[in-house]
Coordinates of C-alpha atoms and ligand atoms in Angstrom, one line a residue:
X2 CA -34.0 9.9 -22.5
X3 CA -34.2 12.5 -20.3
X4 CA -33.3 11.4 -16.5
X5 CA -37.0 12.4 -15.5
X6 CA -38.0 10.3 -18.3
X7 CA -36.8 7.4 -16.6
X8 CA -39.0 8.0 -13.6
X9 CA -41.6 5.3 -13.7
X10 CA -45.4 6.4 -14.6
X11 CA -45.1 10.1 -14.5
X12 CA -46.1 11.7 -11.8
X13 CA -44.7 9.7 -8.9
X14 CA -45.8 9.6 -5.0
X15 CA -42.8 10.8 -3.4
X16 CA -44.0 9.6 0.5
X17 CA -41.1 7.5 1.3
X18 CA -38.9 10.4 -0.7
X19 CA -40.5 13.3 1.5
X20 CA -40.1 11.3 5.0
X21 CA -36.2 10.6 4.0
X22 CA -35.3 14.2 2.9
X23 CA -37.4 15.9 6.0
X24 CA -35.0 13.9 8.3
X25 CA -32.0 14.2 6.2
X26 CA -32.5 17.7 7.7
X27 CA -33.0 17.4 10.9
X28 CA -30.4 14.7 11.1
X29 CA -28.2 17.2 9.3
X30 CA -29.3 19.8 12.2
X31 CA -27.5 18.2 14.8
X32 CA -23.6 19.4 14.5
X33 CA -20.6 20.4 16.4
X34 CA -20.4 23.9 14.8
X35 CA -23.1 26.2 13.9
X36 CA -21.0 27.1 10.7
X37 CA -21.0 23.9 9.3
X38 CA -22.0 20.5 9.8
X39 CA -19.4 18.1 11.5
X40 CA -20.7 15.0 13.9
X41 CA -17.7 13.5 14.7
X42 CA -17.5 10.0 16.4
X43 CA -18.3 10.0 19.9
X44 CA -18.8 13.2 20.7
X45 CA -21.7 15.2 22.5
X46 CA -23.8 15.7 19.5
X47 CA -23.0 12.4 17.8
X48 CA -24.8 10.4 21.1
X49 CA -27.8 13.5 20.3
X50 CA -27.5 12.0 16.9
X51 CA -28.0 8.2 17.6
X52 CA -31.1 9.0 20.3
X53 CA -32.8 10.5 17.5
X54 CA -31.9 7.4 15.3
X55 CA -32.7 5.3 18.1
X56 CA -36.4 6.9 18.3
X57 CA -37.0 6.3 14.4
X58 CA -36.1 3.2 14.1
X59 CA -38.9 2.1 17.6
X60 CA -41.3 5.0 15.5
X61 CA -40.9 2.3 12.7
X62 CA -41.5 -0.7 14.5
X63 CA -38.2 -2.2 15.3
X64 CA -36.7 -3.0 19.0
X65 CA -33.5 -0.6 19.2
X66 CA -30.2 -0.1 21.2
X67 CA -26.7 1.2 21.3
X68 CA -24.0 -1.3 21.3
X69 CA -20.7 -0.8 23.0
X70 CA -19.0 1.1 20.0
X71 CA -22.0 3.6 19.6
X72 CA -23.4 1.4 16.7
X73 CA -27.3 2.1 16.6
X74 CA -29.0 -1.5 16.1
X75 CA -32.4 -1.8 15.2
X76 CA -34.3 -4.9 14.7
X77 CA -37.6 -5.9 13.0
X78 CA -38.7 -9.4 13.2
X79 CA -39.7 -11.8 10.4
X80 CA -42.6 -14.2 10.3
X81 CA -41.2 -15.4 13.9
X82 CA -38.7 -14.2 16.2
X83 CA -35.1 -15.4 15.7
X84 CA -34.6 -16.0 12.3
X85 CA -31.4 -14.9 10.5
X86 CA -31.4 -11.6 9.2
X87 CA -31.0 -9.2 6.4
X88 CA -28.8 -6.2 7.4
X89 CA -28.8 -2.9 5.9
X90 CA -26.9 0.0 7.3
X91 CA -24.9 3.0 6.6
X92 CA -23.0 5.1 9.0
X93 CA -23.8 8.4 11.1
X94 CA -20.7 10.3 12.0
X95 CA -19.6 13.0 9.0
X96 CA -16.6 14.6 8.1
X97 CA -15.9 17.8 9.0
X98 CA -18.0 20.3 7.1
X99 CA -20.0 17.6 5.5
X100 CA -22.6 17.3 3.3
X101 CA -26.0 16.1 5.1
X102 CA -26.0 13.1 2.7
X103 CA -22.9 11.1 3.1
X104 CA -23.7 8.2 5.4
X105 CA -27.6 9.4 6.7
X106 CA -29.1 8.9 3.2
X107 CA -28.6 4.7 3.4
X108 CA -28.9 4.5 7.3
X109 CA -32.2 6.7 7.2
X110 CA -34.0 4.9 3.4
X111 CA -33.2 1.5 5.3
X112 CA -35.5 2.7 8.2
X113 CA -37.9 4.5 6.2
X114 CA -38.3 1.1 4.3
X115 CA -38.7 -1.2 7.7
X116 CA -41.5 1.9 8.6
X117 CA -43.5 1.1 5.3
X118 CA -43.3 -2.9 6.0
X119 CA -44.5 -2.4 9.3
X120 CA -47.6 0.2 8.5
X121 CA -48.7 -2.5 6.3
X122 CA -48.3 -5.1 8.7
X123 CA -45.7 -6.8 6.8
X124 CA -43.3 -9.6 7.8
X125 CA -40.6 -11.5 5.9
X126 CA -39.3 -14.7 6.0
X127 CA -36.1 -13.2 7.5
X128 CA -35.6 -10.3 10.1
X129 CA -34.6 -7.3 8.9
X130 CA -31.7 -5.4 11.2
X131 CA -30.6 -1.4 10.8
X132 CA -27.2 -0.8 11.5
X133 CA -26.2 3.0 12.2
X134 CA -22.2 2.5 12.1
X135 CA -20.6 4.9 14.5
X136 CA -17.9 5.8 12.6
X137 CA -17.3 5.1 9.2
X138 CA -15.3 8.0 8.3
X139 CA -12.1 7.6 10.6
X140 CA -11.5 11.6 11.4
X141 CA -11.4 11.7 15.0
X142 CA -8.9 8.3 16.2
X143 CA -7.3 8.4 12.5
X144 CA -8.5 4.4 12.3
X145 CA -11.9 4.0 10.2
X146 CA -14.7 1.5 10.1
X147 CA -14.7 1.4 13.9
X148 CA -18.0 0.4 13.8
X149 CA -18.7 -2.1 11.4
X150 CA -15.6 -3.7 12.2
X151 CA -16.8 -4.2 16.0
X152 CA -20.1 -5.8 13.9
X153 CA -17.7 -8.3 11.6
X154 CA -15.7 -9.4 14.8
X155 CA -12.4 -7.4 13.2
X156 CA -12.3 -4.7 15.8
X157 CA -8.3 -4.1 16.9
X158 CA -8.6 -3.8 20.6
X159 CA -5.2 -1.6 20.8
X160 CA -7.0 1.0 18.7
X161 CA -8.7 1.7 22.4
X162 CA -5.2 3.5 23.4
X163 CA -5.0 5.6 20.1
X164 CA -5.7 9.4 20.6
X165 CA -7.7 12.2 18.8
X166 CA -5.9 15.7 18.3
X167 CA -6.7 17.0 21.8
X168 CA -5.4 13.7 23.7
X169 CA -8.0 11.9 24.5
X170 CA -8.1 7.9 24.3
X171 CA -10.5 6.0 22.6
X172 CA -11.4 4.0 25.5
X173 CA -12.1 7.4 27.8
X174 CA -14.5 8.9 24.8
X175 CA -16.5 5.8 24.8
X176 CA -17.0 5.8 28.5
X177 CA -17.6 9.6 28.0
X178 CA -20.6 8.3 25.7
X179 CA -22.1 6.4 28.1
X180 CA -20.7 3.1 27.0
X181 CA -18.6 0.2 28.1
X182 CA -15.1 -0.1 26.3
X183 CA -14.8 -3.6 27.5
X184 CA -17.7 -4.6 25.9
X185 CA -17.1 -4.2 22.2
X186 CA -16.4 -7.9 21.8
X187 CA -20.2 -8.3 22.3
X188 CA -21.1 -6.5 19.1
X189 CA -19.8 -9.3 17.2
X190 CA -22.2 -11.1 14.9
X191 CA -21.7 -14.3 13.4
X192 CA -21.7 -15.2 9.2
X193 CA -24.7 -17.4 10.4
X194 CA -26.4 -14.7 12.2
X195 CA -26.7 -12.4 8.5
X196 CA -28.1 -13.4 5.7
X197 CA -26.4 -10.3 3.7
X198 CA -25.6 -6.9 4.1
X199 CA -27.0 -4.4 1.9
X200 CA -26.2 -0.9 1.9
X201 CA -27.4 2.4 0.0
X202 CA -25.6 5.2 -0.3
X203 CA -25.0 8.3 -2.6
X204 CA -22.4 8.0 -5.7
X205 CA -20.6 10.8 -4.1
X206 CA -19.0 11.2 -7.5
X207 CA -20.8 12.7 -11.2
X208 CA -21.1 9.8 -13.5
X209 CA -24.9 8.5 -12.5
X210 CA -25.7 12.1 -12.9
X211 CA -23.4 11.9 -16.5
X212 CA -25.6 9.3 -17.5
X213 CA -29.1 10.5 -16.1
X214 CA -29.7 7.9 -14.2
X215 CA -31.5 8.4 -10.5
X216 CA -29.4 4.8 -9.2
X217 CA -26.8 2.3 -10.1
X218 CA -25.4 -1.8 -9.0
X219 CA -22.0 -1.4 -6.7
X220 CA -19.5 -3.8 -8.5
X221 CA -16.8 -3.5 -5.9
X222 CA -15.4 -0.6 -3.2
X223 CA -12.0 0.5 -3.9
X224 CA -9.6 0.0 -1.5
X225 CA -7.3 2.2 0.3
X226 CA -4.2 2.7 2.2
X227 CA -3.8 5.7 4.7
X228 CA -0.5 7.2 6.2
X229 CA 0.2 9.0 8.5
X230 CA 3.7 11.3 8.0
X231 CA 5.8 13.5 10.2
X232 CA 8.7 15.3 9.3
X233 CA 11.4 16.6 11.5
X234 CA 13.8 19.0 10.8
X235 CA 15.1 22.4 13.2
X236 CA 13.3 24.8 14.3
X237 CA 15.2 28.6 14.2
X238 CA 15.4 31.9 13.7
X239 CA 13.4 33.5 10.7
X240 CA 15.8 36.5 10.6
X241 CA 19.0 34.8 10.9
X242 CA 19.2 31.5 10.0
X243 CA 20.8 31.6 6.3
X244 CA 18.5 29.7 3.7
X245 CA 21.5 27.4 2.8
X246 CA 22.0 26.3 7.0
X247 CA 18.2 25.6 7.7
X248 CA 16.2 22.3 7.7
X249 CA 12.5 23.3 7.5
X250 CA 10.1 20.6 8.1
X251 CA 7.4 22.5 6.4
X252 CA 9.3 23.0 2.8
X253 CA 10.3 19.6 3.0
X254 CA 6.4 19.0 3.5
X255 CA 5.6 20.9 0.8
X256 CA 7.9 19.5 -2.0
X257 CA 6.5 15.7 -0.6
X258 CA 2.8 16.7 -0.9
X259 CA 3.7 18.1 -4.5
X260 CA 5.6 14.9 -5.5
X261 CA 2.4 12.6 -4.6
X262 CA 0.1 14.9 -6.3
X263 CA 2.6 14.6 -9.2
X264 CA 2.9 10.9 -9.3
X265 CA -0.9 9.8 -8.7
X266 CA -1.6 12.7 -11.6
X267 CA 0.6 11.4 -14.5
X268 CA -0.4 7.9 -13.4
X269 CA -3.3 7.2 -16.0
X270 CA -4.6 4.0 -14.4
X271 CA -7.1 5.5 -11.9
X272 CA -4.8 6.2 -8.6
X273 CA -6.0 9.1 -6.5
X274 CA -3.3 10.7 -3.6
X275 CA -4.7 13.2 -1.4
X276 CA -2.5 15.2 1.4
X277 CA -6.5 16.2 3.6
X278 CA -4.3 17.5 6.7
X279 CA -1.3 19.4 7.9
X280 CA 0.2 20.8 10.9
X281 CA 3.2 22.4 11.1
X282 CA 5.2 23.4 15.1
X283 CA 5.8 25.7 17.0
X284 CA 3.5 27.8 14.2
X285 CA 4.9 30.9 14.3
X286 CA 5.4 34.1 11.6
X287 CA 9.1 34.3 12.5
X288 CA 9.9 30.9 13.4
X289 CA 11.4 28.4 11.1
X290 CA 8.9 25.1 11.2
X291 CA 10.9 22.2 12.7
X292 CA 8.2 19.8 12.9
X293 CA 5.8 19.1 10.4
X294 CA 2.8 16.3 10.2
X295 CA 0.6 15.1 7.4
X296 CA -1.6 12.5 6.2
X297 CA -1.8 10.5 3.1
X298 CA -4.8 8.6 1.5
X299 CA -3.9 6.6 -1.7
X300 CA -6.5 4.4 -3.2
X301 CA -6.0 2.9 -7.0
X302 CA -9.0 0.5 -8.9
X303 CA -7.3 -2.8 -8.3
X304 CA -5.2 -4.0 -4.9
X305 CA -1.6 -4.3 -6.3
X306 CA -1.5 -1.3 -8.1
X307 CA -2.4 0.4 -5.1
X308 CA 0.3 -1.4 -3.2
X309 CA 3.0 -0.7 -5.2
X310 CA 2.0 2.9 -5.5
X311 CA 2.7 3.4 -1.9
X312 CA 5.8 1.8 -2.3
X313 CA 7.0 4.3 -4.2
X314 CA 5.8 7.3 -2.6
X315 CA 7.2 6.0 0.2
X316 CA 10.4 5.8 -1.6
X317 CA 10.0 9.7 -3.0
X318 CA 9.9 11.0 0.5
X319 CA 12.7 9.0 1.8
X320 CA 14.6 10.8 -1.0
X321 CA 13.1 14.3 -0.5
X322 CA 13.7 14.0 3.7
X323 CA 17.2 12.4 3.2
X324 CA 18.2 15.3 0.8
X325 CA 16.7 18.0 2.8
X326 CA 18.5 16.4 6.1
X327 CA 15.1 15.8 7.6
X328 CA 13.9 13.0 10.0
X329 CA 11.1 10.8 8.5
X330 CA 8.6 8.8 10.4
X331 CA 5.9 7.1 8.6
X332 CA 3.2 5.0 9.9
X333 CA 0.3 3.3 8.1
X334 CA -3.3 4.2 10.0
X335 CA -5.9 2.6 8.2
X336 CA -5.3 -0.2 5.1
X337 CA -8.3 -1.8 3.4
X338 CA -8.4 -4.4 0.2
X339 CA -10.9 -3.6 -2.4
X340 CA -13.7 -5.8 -1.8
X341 CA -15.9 -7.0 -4.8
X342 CA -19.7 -7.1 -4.1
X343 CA -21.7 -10.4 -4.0
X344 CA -22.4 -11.8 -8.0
X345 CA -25.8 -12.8 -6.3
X346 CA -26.6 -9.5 -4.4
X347 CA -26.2 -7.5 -7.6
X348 CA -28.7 -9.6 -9.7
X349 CA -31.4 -9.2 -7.3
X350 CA -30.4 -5.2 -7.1
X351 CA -30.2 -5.6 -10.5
X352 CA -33.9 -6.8 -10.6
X353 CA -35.6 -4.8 -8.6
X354 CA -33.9 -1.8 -10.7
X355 CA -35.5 -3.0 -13.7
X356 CA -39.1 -3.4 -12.0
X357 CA -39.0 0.2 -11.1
X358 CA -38.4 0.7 -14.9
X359 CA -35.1 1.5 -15.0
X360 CA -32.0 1.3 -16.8
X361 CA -29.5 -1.3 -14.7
X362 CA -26.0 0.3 -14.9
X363 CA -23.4 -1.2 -12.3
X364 CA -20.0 1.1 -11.5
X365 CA -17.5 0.9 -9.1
X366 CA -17.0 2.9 -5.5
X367 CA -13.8 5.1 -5.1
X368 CA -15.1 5.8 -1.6
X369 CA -14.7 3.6 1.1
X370 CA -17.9 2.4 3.1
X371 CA -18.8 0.4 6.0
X372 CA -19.1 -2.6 3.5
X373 CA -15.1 -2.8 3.7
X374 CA -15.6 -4.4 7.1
X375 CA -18.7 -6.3 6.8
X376 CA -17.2 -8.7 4.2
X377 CA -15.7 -10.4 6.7
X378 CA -18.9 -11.4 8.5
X379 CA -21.4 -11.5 5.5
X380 CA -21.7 -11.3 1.4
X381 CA -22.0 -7.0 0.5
X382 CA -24.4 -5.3 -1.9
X383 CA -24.6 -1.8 -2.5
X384 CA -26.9 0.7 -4.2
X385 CA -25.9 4.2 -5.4
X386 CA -28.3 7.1 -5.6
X387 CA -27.2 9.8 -7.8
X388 CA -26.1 13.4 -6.0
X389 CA -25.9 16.7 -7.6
X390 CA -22.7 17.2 -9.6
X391 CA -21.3 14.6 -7.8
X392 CA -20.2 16.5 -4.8
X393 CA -19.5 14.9 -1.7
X394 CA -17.3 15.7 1.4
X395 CA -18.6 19.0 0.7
X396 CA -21.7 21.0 2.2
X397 CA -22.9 21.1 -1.6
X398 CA -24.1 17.7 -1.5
X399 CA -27.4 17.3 -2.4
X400 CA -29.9 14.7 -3.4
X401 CA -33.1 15.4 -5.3
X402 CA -36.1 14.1 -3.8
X403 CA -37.5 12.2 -6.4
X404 CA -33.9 10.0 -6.9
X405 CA -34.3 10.0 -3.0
X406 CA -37.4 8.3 -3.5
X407 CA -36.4 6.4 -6.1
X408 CA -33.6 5.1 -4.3
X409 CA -35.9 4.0 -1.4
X410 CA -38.4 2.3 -3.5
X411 CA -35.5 0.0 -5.2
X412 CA -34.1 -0.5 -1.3
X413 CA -37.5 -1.6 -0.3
X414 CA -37.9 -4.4 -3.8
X415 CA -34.6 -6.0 -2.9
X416 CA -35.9 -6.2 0.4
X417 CA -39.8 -7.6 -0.5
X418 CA -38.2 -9.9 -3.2
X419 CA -35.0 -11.1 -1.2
X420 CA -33.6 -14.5 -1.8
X421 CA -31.0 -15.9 0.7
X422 CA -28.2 -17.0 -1.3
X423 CA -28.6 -21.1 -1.8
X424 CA -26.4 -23.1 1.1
X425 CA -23.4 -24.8 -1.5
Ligands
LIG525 C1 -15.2 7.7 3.2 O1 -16.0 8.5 2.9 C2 -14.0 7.6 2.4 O2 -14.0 7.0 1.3 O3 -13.0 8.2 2.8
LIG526 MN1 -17.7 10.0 3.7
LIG527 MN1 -20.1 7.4 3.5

């Protein structure tokens, strides 16, 4: 069967489809650089960003504000105000020259489907809330799932004192946005506030597409465990300092960025190492490095092997700085578990799947999402959308509009046909 095949009916209405994809552009529009797309957490564009969110989600009937963290919070009301909600969300900083997908696709189908209820003049025995999540994708303060975890009650106040590259606190940028650092405490909900959170989001990796198959059941997000390296060694003359006599930061970088690639690739068994940043001091032609620093992101299919992956990298670039007569400083920035999604979320995913007429395929996420955080305040279900080739993190990424569609009509199914989980 041919993926089009599995398109119910033939030729299909694509009217939620064509109001996602003509914002996924202008969204996509709004960015830092006018090379390539990058919206990074707090900054001028990124407010631009959530005032455009902001006006969608009143455009589709639902009251809207900015909490303290630069979350964009929409509600829409059930059969009467106050009731318990449903939350769906996905987040609206990228990386940096993103794909237009990552993130907007879930956060912009969630409000599409709200729009569609509320045209019809629809209302639900729950409320329905639209989270925008600030910043999902950590770049900017090197911590990630600011957002969300300011929404599950988890946010780290110290992470207010953490810098970006150029110096700047965390506390000053939110004030710079127009917000209140002293007020992210407020954007706490409570388990009995959210009936679920669901979340859509592209694969951002090919095997949907392998299968022909427009969307897919989350089983569980993968964790992860993010470092943060620096190297030091001595600085010196690149004309007279003997090979033999010279401790160079950047070297001793290089052989440790080779060693994890090494060890994540002849580990089989899933793990994934990735060195995403360097930067080596004073940066000069003729200048021996002395001071190197670079990240690490290890994630693995289960917790434990994860764990004791880092272990022994960790171990591996003891040995390579000790030998090399280098300092080592090693600190871990981000760390999440893997976090299953909810048996009963995935069944009614599952269902509404099949009532479009599809094949119901569930895989897991290697890529972290906001999800990682909201376990802690309410039970997680996510959809994935198949995107061409499987590219992500890339400008590449691209969706079809018809699987955009598709994607939005399954969203909106789980949503009309939504059953609270039973109180035990
Ligand atoms: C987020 O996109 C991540 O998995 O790093
Ligand atoms: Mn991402
Ligand atoms: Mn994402």
């Amino acid at each position: 069967m041919s993926d089009r095949d599995a398109d119910v009916g033939g030729l299909q209405d694509h009217s939620l489809g064509n109001e996602i994809v003509g914002r996924i552009a202008e969204l996509g529009g709004i960015s830092q650089s006018k090379e390539h797309l990058a919206r990074l957490f707090l900054t001028r564009e990124h407010r631009a960003a959530a005032d455009l969110i902001v006006s969608w989600m009143r455009e589709a009937g639902m009251r809207a504000r900015l909490d303290a963290i630069g979350n964009v919070c929409g509600r829409y009301e059930g059969e009467r105000p106050g009731l318990p909600c449903l939350m769906l969300g996905s987040h609206y900083d990228t990386v940096v020259d993103a794909g237009k997908w990552d993130g907007p696709l879930g956060l912009i189908t969630a409000i599409s489907c709200v729009a569609d209820l509320n045209r019809r003049g629809r209302r639900l025995p729950f409320a329905i809330e639209v989270v925008g999540f600030a910043d999902e994708e950590g770049v900017r303060f090197a911590s990630t799932l600011l957002g969300s975890r300011a929404v599950a009650g988890t946010f780290d106040e110290s992470a207010l004192n953490s810098r970006d590259r150029g110096g700047m606190t965390l506390r000053q940028a939110i004030a710079d946005f127009g917000l209140d650092p002293d007020h992210i405490g407020a954007a706490a909900r409570t388990r009995r506030e959210l009936l679920g959170y669901l979340e859509l989001h592209i694969e951002q990796g090919p095997v949907l597409e392998e299968r022909s198959l427009p969307v897919g059941v989350v089983t569980a997000i993968a964790g992860a465990t993010r470092l943060s390296a620096r190297l030091t060694g001595m600085a010196g003359h690149a004309g007279t300092v003997p090979m033999a006599l010279r401790r160079d930061a950047l070297t001793g970088a290089a052989e440790a960025i080779c060693a994890i690639e090494e060890f994540c690739r002849t580990d089989h068994g899933g793990l994934v190492g990735t060195v995403g940043y360097i930067h080596a001091l004073p940066g000069a032609t003729n200048v021996i490095p002395g001071q190197v620093s670079f990240t690490m992101d290890i994630r693995a299919p289960t917790d434990p092997h994860r764990k004791r992956a880092v272990t022994d990298i960790v171990r591996q670039l003891e040995a390579i700085a000790g030998r090399r007569n280098l300092a080592l400083q090693l600190n871990v920035t981000h760390e999440n578990r893997t976090v299953p999604c909810a048996p009963w979320l995935k069944t009614q995913i599952a269902e509404a799947i099949a009532a479009e007429g599809l094949p119901v395929f569930e895989l897991p996420s290697g890529a972290g999402h906001d999800g990682m955080a909201m376990i802690d305040v309410a039970d997680v279900g996510m959809i994935f959308v198949r995107c061409r080739g499987g590219i992500s993190h890339h400008p590449d990424e691209h969706v079809e509009l018809a699987d955009a569609d598709t994607g939005a009509r399954v969203l909106l199914r789980v949503i009309e046909n939504f059953r609270p989980q039973p109180a035990v």
